[in-house]
Structure formats: structure tokens, C-alpha cells
XYZ file of C-alpha atoms in Angstrom:
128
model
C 67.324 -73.890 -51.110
C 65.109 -74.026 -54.210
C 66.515 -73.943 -58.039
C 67.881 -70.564 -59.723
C 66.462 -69.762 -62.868
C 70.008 -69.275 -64.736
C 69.985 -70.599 -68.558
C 67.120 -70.106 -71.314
C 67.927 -72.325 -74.230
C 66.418 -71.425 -77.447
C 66.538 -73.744 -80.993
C 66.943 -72.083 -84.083
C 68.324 -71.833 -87.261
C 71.272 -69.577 -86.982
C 72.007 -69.082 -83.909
C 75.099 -66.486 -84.365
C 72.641 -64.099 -86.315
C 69.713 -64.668 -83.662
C 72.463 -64.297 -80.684
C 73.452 -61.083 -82.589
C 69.954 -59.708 -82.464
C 69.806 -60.886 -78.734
C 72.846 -59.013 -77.687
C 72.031 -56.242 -78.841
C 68.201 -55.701 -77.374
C 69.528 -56.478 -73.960
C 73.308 -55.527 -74.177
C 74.662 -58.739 -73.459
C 77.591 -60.114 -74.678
C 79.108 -63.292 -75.941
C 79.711 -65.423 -73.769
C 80.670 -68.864 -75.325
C 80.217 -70.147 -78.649
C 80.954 -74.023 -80.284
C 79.429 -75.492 -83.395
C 75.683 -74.851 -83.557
C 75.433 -73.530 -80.353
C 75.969 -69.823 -78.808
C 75.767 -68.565 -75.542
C 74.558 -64.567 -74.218
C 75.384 -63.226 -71.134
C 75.418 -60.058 -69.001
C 78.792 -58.380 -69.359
C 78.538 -57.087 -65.928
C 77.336 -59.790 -63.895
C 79.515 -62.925 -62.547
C 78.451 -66.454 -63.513
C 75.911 -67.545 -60.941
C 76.719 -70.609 -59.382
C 78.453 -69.505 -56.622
C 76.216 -66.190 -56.310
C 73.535 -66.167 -53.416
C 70.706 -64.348 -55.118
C 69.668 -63.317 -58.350
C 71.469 -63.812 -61.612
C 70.502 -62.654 -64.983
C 69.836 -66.058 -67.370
C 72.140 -66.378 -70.476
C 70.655 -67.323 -73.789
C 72.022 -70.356 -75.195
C 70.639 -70.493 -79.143
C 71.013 -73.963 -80.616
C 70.551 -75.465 -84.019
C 68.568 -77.261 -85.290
C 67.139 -78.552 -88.282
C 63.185 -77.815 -88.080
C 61.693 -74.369 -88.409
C 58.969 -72.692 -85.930
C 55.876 -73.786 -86.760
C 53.505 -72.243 -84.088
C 53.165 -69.914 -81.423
C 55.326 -70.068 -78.206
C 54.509 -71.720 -75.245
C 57.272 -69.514 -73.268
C 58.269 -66.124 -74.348
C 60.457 -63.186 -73.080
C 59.192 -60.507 -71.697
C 61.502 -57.063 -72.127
C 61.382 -53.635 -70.132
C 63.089 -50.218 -71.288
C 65.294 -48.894 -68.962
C 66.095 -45.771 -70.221
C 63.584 -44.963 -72.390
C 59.332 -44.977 -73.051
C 58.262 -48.373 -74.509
C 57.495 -46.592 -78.076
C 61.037 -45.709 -78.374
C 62.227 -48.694 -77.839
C 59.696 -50.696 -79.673
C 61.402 -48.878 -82.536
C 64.394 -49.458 -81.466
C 63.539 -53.086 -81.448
C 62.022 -52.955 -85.000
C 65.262 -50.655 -86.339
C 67.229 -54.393 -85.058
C 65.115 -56.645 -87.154
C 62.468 -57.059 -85.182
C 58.574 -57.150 -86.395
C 55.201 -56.629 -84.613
C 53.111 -59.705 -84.202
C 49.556 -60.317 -83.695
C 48.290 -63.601 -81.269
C 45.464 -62.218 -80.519
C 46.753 -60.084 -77.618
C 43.607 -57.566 -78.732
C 44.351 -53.619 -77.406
C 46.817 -54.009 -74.331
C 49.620 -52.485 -72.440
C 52.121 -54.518 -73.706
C 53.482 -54.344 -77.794
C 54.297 -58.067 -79.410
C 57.233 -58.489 -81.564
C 58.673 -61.138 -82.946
C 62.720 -61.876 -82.950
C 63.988 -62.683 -86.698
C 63.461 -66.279 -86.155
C 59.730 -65.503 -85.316
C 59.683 -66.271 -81.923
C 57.217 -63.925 -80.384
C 58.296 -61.480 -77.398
C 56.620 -58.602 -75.396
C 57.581 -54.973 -74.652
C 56.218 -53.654 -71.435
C 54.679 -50.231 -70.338
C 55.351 -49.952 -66.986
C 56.668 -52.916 -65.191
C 60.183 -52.395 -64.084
C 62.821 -54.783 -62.832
């Protein structure tokens, strides 16, 4: 059996505000918190280690004491489920969001960046 990909751990500066933000653009919950460090979940879906197939990855946000300094090397990659990609691009930007350029040039997908400036794409028309 090969690895699961279960846990995406993020460093940032405050990671209740940026777990906040995360919660609500993919209406997870809360799932554990301790000092400096915060951890998102799906409400809906059992913890994953016992669980045969796929599992929806928590967030874990983590402090620490440098800022961002350049663009991502790994970045999420949201879909709307119930609604057209401009909606929720708004949606997303109504949250605290903003739109980011790297260069992405006229393409299918919008770049935002999450308060913390950690860049992020909204897809068209790729559904999970």
C-alpha cells in the first residue's frame, strides 16, 4: 500500500485568524488547537487512518516567527461546488482574500492570495 496524502501543514503568523479564513472557504471546522498551532478538518469526514480510501487533508497552521518572502512552491488549488467560479471568487475576496498576479498571463484559473499572502487558485471547470 502506498502513503495517503492526509495533513498539509502551513507556517504563519497567526494561525487562528488564517485557520479562520480557511474554515470558512472550504467549510471545515476546528479540529484541534494548542499554542501556535491549529488544526482544520472536514466536519463530515472520519479521521483517516483507519479509512481505506480517500480522506480529505486537514490544515495544520503553525507559527512562526519569519514572514513570506516569495512565491509558493506548493499551493492549493479550490473548486466551487455550488456555484460558477466568479461567484465564488467573490466570495473568496468578500473573506479577505486578494487577487494575485505570478505571471499566470490570461488563463482558466483566477489567483488569490489567503491573508497571509500565500497564493491559491480558483478553478473553472475541474471538479472533484
Amino acid at each position: 500500500m502506498a502513503s495517503k496524502f492526509t495533513e498539509l501543514a502551513i507556517d504563519c503568523a497567526d494561525p487562528r485568524g488564517l485557520a479562520r479564513f480557511w474554515c470558512a472557504v472550504l467549510g471545515y471546522e476546528v479540529q484541534d488547537e494548542d499554542d501556535g498551532l491549529v488544526t482544520i478538518g472536514s466536519p463530515t469526514v472520519p479521521e483517516g487512518r483507519n479509512r481505506p480510501g480517500p480522506v480529505p487533508p486537514t490544515l495544520t497552521f503553525a507559527r512562526v516567527p519569519e514572514g513570506k518572502t516569495v512565491k509558493n512552491r506548493v499551493h492549493l488549488d479550490v473548486n466551487p461546488t455550488d456555484r460558477e467560479q466568479d461567484d465564488e471568487v467573490r466570495r473568496l475576496l468578500g473573506l479577505g482574500a486578494r487577487r494575485a498576479d505570478v505571471g499566470q498571463g490570461d488563463e482558466s484559473w483566477v489567483v488569490l492570495t489567503d491573508p497571509e499572502g500565500n497564493e491559491f487558485c480558483v478553478l473553472a471547470s475541474r471538479h472533484p
